[in-house]
mmCIF file of C-alpha atoms in Angstrom:
data_model
loop_
_atom_site.group_PDB
_atom_site.id
_atom_site.type_symbol
_atom_site.label_atom_id
_atom_site.label_comp_id
_atom_site.label_asym_id
_atom_site.label_seq_id
_atom_site.Cartn_x
_atom_site.Cartn_y
_atom_site.Cartn_z
ATOM 1 C CA MET A 1 -10.657 166.111 -17.628
ATOM 2 C CA ALA A 2 -10.292 163.731 -19.711
ATOM 3 C CA ALA A 3 -6.932 161.909 -17.563
ATOM 4 C CA THR A 4 -10.173 161.761 -15.024
ATOM 5 C CA ALA A 5 -12.323 159.690 -17.228
ATOM 6 C CA HIS A 6 -9.913 157.217 -18.563
ATOM 7 C CA PHE A 7 -8.814 156.424 -15.455
ATOM 8 C CA LYS A 8 -12.617 156.252 -14.560
ATOM 9 C CA ALA A 9 -13.225 154.155 -17.298
ATOM 10 C CA LEU A 10 -10.288 151.719 -16.036
ATOM 11 C CA THR A 11 -11.021 151.377 -12.742
ATOM 12 C CA LEU A 12 -14.776 150.543 -13.920
ATOM 13 C CA LEU A 13 -12.812 148.084 -16.021
ATOM 14 C CA LEU A 14 -11.026 146.622 -13.135
ATOM 15 C CA GLN A 15 -13.408 146.221 -10.973
ATOM 16 C CA SER A 16 -15.837 144.150 -13.523
ATOM 17 C CA ALA A 17 -13.309 142.192 -14.526
ATOM 18 C CA LYS A 18 -14.463 142.965 -18.437
ATOM 19 C CA TYR A 19 -12.586 142.029 -20.984
ATOM 20 C CA SER A 20 -10.524 140.418 -18.663
ATOM 21 C CA ASP A 21 -7.237 138.038 -20.827
ATOM 22 C CA LEU A 22 -4.652 137.912 -17.538
ATOM 23 C CA THR A 23 -5.472 136.571 -14.237
ATOM 24 C CA LEU A 24 -2.217 137.174 -11.175
ATOM 25 C CA CYS A 25 -2.882 134.825 -8.736
ATOM 26 C CA CYS A 26 -0.925 136.158 -5.278
ATOM 27 C CA GLY A 27 -1.386 133.402 -2.587
ATOM 28 C CA ASP A 28 -5.290 132.556 -2.399
ATOM 29 C CA ARG A 29 -6.059 136.183 -3.931
ATOM 30 C CA GLU A 30 -7.527 135.906 -7.568
ATOM 31 C CA PHE A 31 -6.509 139.473 -10.400
ATOM 32 C CA ALA A 32 -8.947 139.527 -13.087
ATOM 33 C CA VAL A 33 -6.712 141.999 -15.436
ATOM 34 C CA HIS A 34 -5.388 142.853 -18.794
ATOM 35 C CA ARG A 35 -1.916 142.564 -20.409
ATOM 36 C CA ALA A 36 -0.428 144.769 -22.424
ATOM 37 C CA ILE A 37 1.732 142.525 -24.295
ATOM 38 C CA GLU A 38 1.525 139.009 -25.350
ATOM 39 C CA ALA A 39 2.517 136.341 -23.510
ATOM 40 C CA SER A 40 2.405 132.515 -23.335
ATOM 41 C CA SER A 41 0.095 132.484 -21.023
ATOM 42 C CA GLY A 42 -2.884 134.286 -19.221
ATOM 43 C CA ARG A 43 -2.281 132.348 -15.333
ATOM 44 C CA ILE A 44 0.593 134.990 -13.668
ATOM 45 C CA GLU A 45 1.506 133.694 -10.234
ATOM 46 C CA LEU A 46 4.037 135.764 -7.562
ATOM 47 C CA LYS A 47 4.283 133.296 -4.718
ATOM 48 C CA ASP A 48 6.344 136.032 -2.471
ATOM 49 C CA ASP A 49 4.355 138.690 -2.560
ATOM 50 C CA ASP A 50 1.484 140.368 -0.178
ATOM 51 C CA PRO A 51 -2.263 139.405 -1.563
ATOM 52 C CA GLU A 52 -3.156 143.276 -0.835
ATOM 53 C CA THR A 53 0.476 144.601 -1.598
ATOM 54 C CA VAL A 54 -0.659 143.290 -5.153
ATOM 55 C CA GLU A 55 -4.329 144.375 -4.359
ATOM 56 C CA ARG A 56 -3.737 148.241 -3.805
ATOM 57 C CA MET A 57 0.064 148.003 -6.745
ATOM 58 C CA ILE A 58 -3.141 147.382 -9.416
ATOM 59 C CA SER A 59 -5.506 149.413 -7.931
ATOM 60 C CA PHE A 60 -2.892 151.358 -8.927
ATOM 61 C CA MET A 61 -2.443 151.032 -12.457
ATOM 62 C CA TYR A 62 -5.911 151.356 -13.022
ATOM 63 C CA SER A 63 -7.077 154.669 -10.889
ATOM 64 C CA LEU A 64 -3.627 156.258 -10.070
ATOM 65 C CA ASP A 65 -4.687 155.656 -6.214
ATOM 66 C CA TYR A 66 -4.501 152.918 -3.781
ATOM 67 C CA GLN A 67 -6.318 152.755 -1.032
ATOM 68 C CA ASP A 68 -5.596 152.325 2.453
ATOM 69 C CA GLU A 69 -7.699 150.959 5.328
ATOM 70 C CA GLN A 70 -6.487 153.671 7.660
ATOM 71 C CA ARG A 71 -7.849 156.046 5.073
ATOM 72 C CA GLY A 72 -11.233 155.233 6.021
ATOM 73 C CA ASN A 73 -12.565 158.244 7.206
ATOM 74 C CA VAL A 74 -13.278 162.033 5.995
ATOM 75 C CA GLU A 75 -10.135 163.726 6.268
ATOM 76 C CA ALA A 76 -8.591 160.975 3.980
ATOM 77 C CA ALA A 77 -11.308 160.400 1.324
ATOM 78 C CA ARG A 78 -10.718 164.049 0.622
ATOM 79 C CA SER A 79 -6.861 163.341 0.181
ATOM 80 C CA SER A 80 -7.359 160.896 -1.089
ATOM 81 C CA ASP A 81 -9.908 162.511 -4.196
ATOM 82 C CA ALA A 82 -7.488 165.056 -4.069
ATOM 83 C CA GLU A 83 -4.577 163.579 -4.487
ATOM 84 C CA ALA A 84 -6.303 161.839 -7.882
ATOM 85 C CA SER A 85 -7.753 164.169 -9.529
ATOM 86 C CA ASN A 86 -3.931 165.845 -9.787
ATOM 87 C CA ALA A 87 -3.093 163.245 -12.162
ATOM 88 C CA SER A 88 -2.818 165.373 -15.491
ATOM 89 C CA ASN A 89 -2.442 163.107 -19.050
ATOM 90 C CA SER A 90 1.694 163.444 -18.252
ATOM 91 C CA ASP A 91 0.337 161.109 -15.690
ATOM 92 C CA ALA A 92 -1.565 158.512 -17.544
ATOM 93 C CA THR A 93 1.328 158.846 -20.250
ATOM 94 C CA VAL A 94 3.470 157.554 -17.739
ATOM 95 C CA VAL A 95 1.616 154.925 -16.503
ATOM 96 C CA SER A 96 0.272 153.220 -19.030
ATOM 97 C CA ALA A 97 4.462 153.115 -19.331
ATOM 98 C CA GLU A 98 4.680 151.398 -16.972
ATOM 99 C CA ARG A 99 1.558 149.317 -16.858
ATOM 100 C CA GLU A 100 3.140 148.162 -19.739
ATOM 101 C CA VAL A 101 6.808 147.389 -18.034
ATOM 102 C CA LEU A 102 4.804 146.144 -15.074
ATOM 103 C CA ALA A 103 3.284 142.876 -17.121
ATOM 104 C CA GLU A 104 7.244 142.644 -19.082
ATOM 105 C CA THR A 105 8.539 142.571 -14.808
ATOM 106 C CA LEU A 106 5.413 140.104 -14.109
ATOM 107 C CA VAL A 107 6.833 137.551 -17.216
ATOM 108 C CA ASN A 108 10.019 137.485 -17.246
ATOM 109 C CA ASN A 109 10.895 137.704 -13.276
ATOM 110 C CA ASN A 110 9.064 136.393 -10.715
ATOM 111 C CA ASP A 111 11.749 136.341 -8.497
ATOM 112 C CA GLY A 112 11.049 139.041 -6.071
ATOM 113 C CA ASN A 113 12.988 139.008 -2.975
ATOM 114 C CA VAL A 114 10.742 141.831 -1.418
ATOM 115 C CA HIS A 115 7.812 140.652 0.239
ATOM 116 C CA SER A 116 6.789 137.204 1.858
ATOM 117 C CA GLN A 117 3.858 135.695 2.237
ATOM 118 C CA GLY A 118 0.938 138.412 3.348
ATOM 119 C CA ASP A 119 1.115 137.872 7.302
ATOM 120 C CA SER A 120 -0.506 140.024 10.515
ATOM 121 C CA GLN A 121 0.731 143.615 10.560
ATOM 122 C CA PRO A 122 -1.502 146.301 11.302
ATOM 123 C CA THR A 123 -2.199 148.380 7.619
ATOM 124 C CA LEU A 124 -0.213 151.334 8.130
ATOM 125 C CA PHE A 125 2.502 149.485 6.951
ATOM 126 C CA SER A 126 0.803 149.538 3.667
ATOM 127 C CA SER A 127 2.155 152.780 1.983
ATOM 128 C CA VAL A 128 5.148 150.934 3.399
ATOM 129 C CA ARG A 129 5.568 147.741 1.318
ATOM 130 C CA VAL A 130 3.105 149.203 -1.827
ATOM 131 C CA TYR A 131 6.627 151.448 -1.698
ATOM 132 C CA ALA A 132 9.027 148.492 -1.770
ATOM 133 C CA ILE A 133 6.447 146.498 -4.135
ATOM 134 C CA ALA A 134 6.460 149.593 -6.592
ATOM 135 C CA ASP A 135 10.320 149.591 -6.355
ATOM 136 C CA LYS A 136 10.075 146.087 -7.216
ATOM 137 C CA TYR A 137 8.280 146.134 -10.088
ATOM 138 C CA ASN A 138 10.009 149.090 -11.484
ATOM 139 C CA VAL A 139 6.907 151.155 -11.152
ATOM 140 C CA GLN A 140 8.120 154.827 -10.397
ATOM 141 C CA SER A 141 5.056 156.933 -9.757
ATOM 142 C CA LEU A 142 3.160 153.958 -7.057
ATOM 143 C CA LYS A 143 6.822 154.408 -5.782
ATOM 144 C CA ASP A 144 6.543 157.786 -5.213
ATOM 145 C CA LEU A 145 3.029 158.291 -4.510
ATOM 146 C CA ALA A 146 4.142 155.331 -1.798
ATOM 147 C CA LYS A 147 6.602 157.921 -0.218
ATOM 148 C CA GLN A 148 4.664 160.926 -0.041
ATOM 149 C CA ARG A 149 1.713 159.673 1.799
ATOM 150 C CA PHE A 150 4.058 157.359 4.331
ATOM 151 C CA GLY A 151 5.804 160.355 4.813
ATOM 152 C CA ARG A 152 3.008 162.892 5.435
ATOM 153 C CA TRP A 153 1.349 159.897 7.376
ATOM 154 C CA ALA A 154 4.801 159.347 9.517
ATOM 155 C CA ARG A 155 5.380 162.919 10.136
ATOM 156 C CA ARG A 156 1.802 163.295 12.040
ATOM 157 C CA ASN A 157 2.015 159.894 13.708
ATOM 158 C CA TRP A 158 5.852 158.582 14.636
ATOM 159 C CA ALA A 159 4.496 159.113 18.632
ATOM 160 C CA CYS A 160 2.310 155.827 17.895
ATOM 161 C CA ALA A 161 3.724 152.247 19.894
ATOM 162 C CA ASP A 162 4.220 150.505 16.382
ATOM 163 C CA PHE A 163 6.642 153.069 15.086
ATOM 164 C CA THR A 164 9.031 151.049 16.102
ATOM 165 C CA ALA A 165 8.000 148.375 13.951
ATOM 166 C CA ILE A 166 7.943 150.024 11.302
ATOM 167 C CA ILE A 167 10.867 151.466 10.845
ATOM 168 C CA ARG A 168 11.910 148.154 11.258
ATOM 169 C CA GLU A 169 9.732 147.237 7.909
ATOM 170 C CA VAL A 170 11.762 150.096 6.054
ATOM 171 C CA PHE A 171 14.853 149.375 6.837
ATOM 172 C CA ASN A 172 13.872 145.314 6.113
ATOM 173 C CA SER A 173 11.654 146.181 2.723
ATOM 174 C CA THR A 174 14.313 148.835 0.963
ATOM 175 C CA PRO A 175 17.783 148.169 -0.515
ATOM 176 C CA SER A 176 20.463 150.324 1.496
ATOM 177 C CA SER A 177 20.817 152.201 -1.483
ATOM 178 C CA ASP A 178 17.083 153.682 -1.589
ATOM 179 C CA ARG A 179 17.028 156.844 0.213
ATOM 180 C CA GLY A 180 13.566 157.440 -0.093
ATOM 181 C CA LEU A 181 11.738 155.853 3.376
ATOM 182 C CA ARG A 182 15.530 155.172 4.834
ATOM 183 C CA ASP A 183 15.849 159.432 4.914
ATOM 184 C CA ILE A 184 12.257 159.998 6.337
ATOM 185 C CA VAL A 185 12.070 157.602 9.569
ATOM 186 C CA SER A 186 15.613 159.018 9.403
ATOM 187 C CA GLY A 187 14.982 162.528 10.128
ATOM 188 C CA ILE A 188 11.892 161.554 12.098
ATOM 189 C CA VAL A 189 14.200 159.612 14.908
ATOM 190 C CA ALA A 190 16.542 162.411 14.458
ATOM 191 C CA ASN A 191 14.522 165.533 14.810
ATOM 192 C CA HIS A 192 12.507 163.224 18.401
ATOM 193 C CA SER A 193 15.842 161.725 19.649
ATOM 194 C CA ASP A 194 14.892 162.362 23.485
ATOM 195 C CA PHE A 195 11.538 160.948 22.498
ATOM 196 C CA PHE A 196 13.175 157.290 20.701
ATOM 197 C CA ILE A 197 16.286 156.815 23.214
ATOM 198 C CA GLN A 198 13.500 156.289 26.270
ATOM 199 C CA LYS A 199 10.974 154.730 23.916
ATOM 200 C CA ASP A 200 10.749 150.453 24.905
ATOM 201 C CA GLY A 201 13.206 148.418 21.596
ATOM 202 C CA PHE A 202 14.377 150.800 20.560
ATOM 203 C CA ARG A 203 17.963 150.831 21.403
ATOM 204 C CA GLU A 204 17.018 147.001 19.800
ATOM 205 C CA LEU A 205 16.045 148.340 16.911
ATOM 206 C CA VAL A 206 19.534 150.453 16.478
ATOM 207 C CA GLU A 207 21.716 147.926 17.329
ATOM 208 C CA ASP A 208 20.028 145.391 14.855
ATOM 209 C CA VAL A 209 19.228 147.728 11.976
ATOM 210 C CA GLY A 210 22.729 149.434 11.442
ATOM 211 C CA GLU A 211 21.878 151.467 9.037
ATOM 212 C CA LEU A 212 19.401 153.887 11.132
ATOM 213 C CA GLY A 213 22.095 154.627 13.783
ATOM 214 C CA LEU A 214 23.881 155.820 10.451
ATOM 215 C CA GLY A 215 21.017 157.441 9.711
ATOM 216 C CA MET A 216 19.624 159.118 12.319
ATOM 217 C CA LEU A 217 24.240 160.448 12.560
ATOM 218 C CA ASP A 218 23.859 162.210 9.316
ATOM 219 C CA LYS A 219 20.704 164.011 9.944
ATOM 220 C CA LEU A 220 22.257 165.189 13.115
ATOM 221 C CA MET A 221 24.834 166.386 11.648
ATOM 222 C CA ILE A 222 23.094 168.152 9.209
ATOM 223 C CA ARG A 223 21.269 169.660 10.952
ATOM 224 C CA HIS A 224 23.893 170.632 13.812
ATOM 225 C CA MET A 225 25.820 172.430 10.479
ATOM 226 C CA GLU A 226 22.286 174.087 10.271
ATOM 227 C CA GLU A 227 21.913 175.198 13.874
ATOM 228 C CA ASN A 228 25.639 176.235 13.415
ATOM 229 C CA SER A 229 25.313 178.369 10.373
ATOM 230 C CA ALA A 230 21.603 179.893 11.814
ATOM 231 C CA LEU A 231 24.112 180.796 15.144
ATOM 232 C CA LEU A 232 26.555 182.778 12.525
ATOM 233 C CA LEU A 233 24.179 183.896 10.557
ATOM 234 C CA GLN A 234 22.712 185.446 13.925
ATOM 235 C CA ILE A 235 26.366 186.278 15.365
ATOM 236 C CA GLN A 236 27.007 188.455 12.274
ATOM 237 C CA SER A 237 24.206 190.323 12.231
ATOM 238 C CA LEU A 238 24.971 191.321 15.780
ATOM 239 C CA GLU A 239 28.106 192.430 14.746
ATOM 240 C CA ALA A 240 27.555 194.525 12.020
ATOM 241 C CA GLU A 241 24.654 196.311 14.331
ATOM 242 C CA ILE A 242 27.234 196.965 16.618
ATOM 243 C CA GLY A 243 29.965 198.053 14.248
ATOM 244 C CA VAL A 244 27.237 200.420 13.361
ATOM 245 C CA SER A 245 26.713 201.477 17.076
ATOM 246 C CA LYS A 246 30.299 202.291 17.331
ATOM 247 C CA LEU A 247 30.956 204.065 14.409
ATOM 248 C CA LEU A 248 27.167 206.014 14.908
ATOM 249 C CA GLN A 249 29.037 206.879 19.068
ATOM 250 C CA GLY A 250 31.502 207.682 16.625
ATOM 251 C CA LYS A 251 30.316 210.248 14.805
ATOM 252 C CA SER A 252 28.527 212.009 18.174
ATOM 253 C CA LYS A 253 31.359 212.167 20.982
ATOM 254 C CA GLN A 254 33.095 213.955 17.054
ATOM 255 C CA ALA A 255 30.518 216.656 17.160
ATOM 256 C CA LEU A 256 30.180 217.124 20.793
ATOM 257 C CA ALA A 257 33.914 217.688 20.538
ATOM 258 C CA ARG A 258 33.064 220.148 18.006
ATOM 259 C CA LYS A 259 31.038 222.202 19.784
ATOM 260 C CA SER A 260 32.956 222.418 22.370
ATOM 261 C CA SER A 261 36.034 223.611 20.690
ATOM 262 C CA GLU A 262 33.592 225.946 18.240
ATOM 263 C CA LEU A 263 32.686 227.283 22.391
ATOM 264 C CA ASP A 264 36.176 227.353 24.097
ATOM 265 C CA ALA A 265 36.643 229.559 20.956
ATOM 266 C CA MET A 266 33.702 232.153 20.990
ATOM 267 C CA MET A 267 34.477 232.758 24.817
ATOM 268 C CA SER A 268 37.924 233.236 24.628
ATOM 269 C CA ARG A 269 36.809 236.207 22.031
ATOM 270 C CA VAL A 270 34.842 237.321 24.410
ATOM 271 C CA ASN A 271 36.937 237.290 26.952
ATOM 272 C CA ASP A 272 39.530 239.593 24.464
ATOM 273 C CA LEU A 273 36.993 241.896 24.296
ATOM 274 C CA SER A 274 37.730 244.583 27.240
ATOM 275 C CA VAL A 275 35.640 248.117 25.842
ATOM 276 C CA CYS A 276 33.268 248.363 22.624
ATOM 277 C CA ARG A 277 35.215 249.763 20.024
ATOM 278 C CA HIS A 278 32.535 251.525 18.518
ATOM 279 C CA CYS A 279 31.303 252.970 21.728
ATOM 280 C CA ASN A 280 34.059 253.279 24.372
ATOM 281 C CA GLU A 281 31.742 252.126 27.172
ATOM 282 C CA ASP A 282 32.738 248.675 28.818
ATOM 283 C CA PHE A 283 32.023 245.925 26.475
ATOM 284 C CA ASN A 284 28.650 243.974 27.413
ATOM 285 C CA ILE A 285 27.379 241.223 24.601
ATOM 286 C CA GLU A 286 24.611 240.089 23.376
ATOM 287 C CA VAL A 287 24.955 236.983 21.123
ATOM 288 C CA GLU A 288 22.475 237.765 18.125
ATOM 289 C CA ASP A 289 22.919 233.987 16.398
ATOM 290 C CA HIS A 290 24.462 231.043 16.639
ATOM 291 C CA PHE A 291 25.924 228.897 13.519
ATOM 292 C CA PRO A 292 28.156 225.616 13.715
ATOM 293 C CA GLY A 293 31.447 227.260 13.463
ATOM 294 C CA ARG A 294 30.698 230.815 14.302
ATOM 295 C CA ALA A 295 28.538 233.329 16.079
ATOM 296 C CA ILE A 296 27.375 236.800 15.882
ATOM 297 C CA ILE A 297 28.191 239.537 19.105
ATOM 298 C CA ARG A 298 27.035 243.490 18.815
ATOM 299 C CA CYS A 299 27.178 245.856 21.553
ATOM 300 C CA ARG A 300 24.489 245.798 23.863
ATOM 301 C CA LYS A 301 24.328 249.134 24.319
ATOM 302 C CA CYS A 302 25.202 250.867 20.414
ATOM 303 C CA ARG A 303 24.918 247.327 18.987
ATOM 304 C CA THR A 304 27.936 247.746 16.460
ATOM 305 C CA ARG A 305 28.996 243.831 15.703
ATOM 306 C CA HIS A 306 31.888 242.454 16.850
#
């Protein structure tokens, strides 16, 4: 609760520019912010960054959130509120520390090569660019949020017309060592390879971005191994069931053979009896009881047990 109130106050501070002692200049935009460390001047030029992306980064530093233009519906607003409300006191501490790192980075390193000056690409590129600028200025919590938001969007919208352009942006704006967004798009492409192979411009994209092809192969190999493992488990389960069935079948055969043997023994004994040992009458039997392995045989006339 305290963290939420804290960031609401910071958001109002950003919107009003009250007590601002530092100006960030990006293209034709200026942002009135508050420096966390002492600097030689109150103005920093960000010539190589996209102004809208810088604005989203600054918004996050004050409110733990940033706004995507494509998230302007009710559902998106609820999602944004939920994300912001999940900010804990530890989040506030992390962002406070990252704000200091950002300020120091802006002062000491304005030679970034991640973004070019803002262009006319659709706003659905925003989380990709926020991810890249967060990596550039070492704001890990913003990077994590951008990755989460992009992943959620990409898994729902991979069939959109601009997705190949978004893939190109991901690979052009992140280093090879950073697998965050690259693994997301590689996994999506691998899962829907039949669709993308037939998509206009996709083959050219793979030719231009060789790492995408390698990422696809990695994901397809992993999926193939997982499917093989699942199939192997199914085979092992079926083999176990077959083994149990064979065991039960063997026991049934043994029981049947035992019953047959018992019946043969009883009939052999009956055939050996011609007269009753007590009344000397022709033997006329009655099987009184029958138990596994034995039977009680009596003379039907005198009831003598044999």
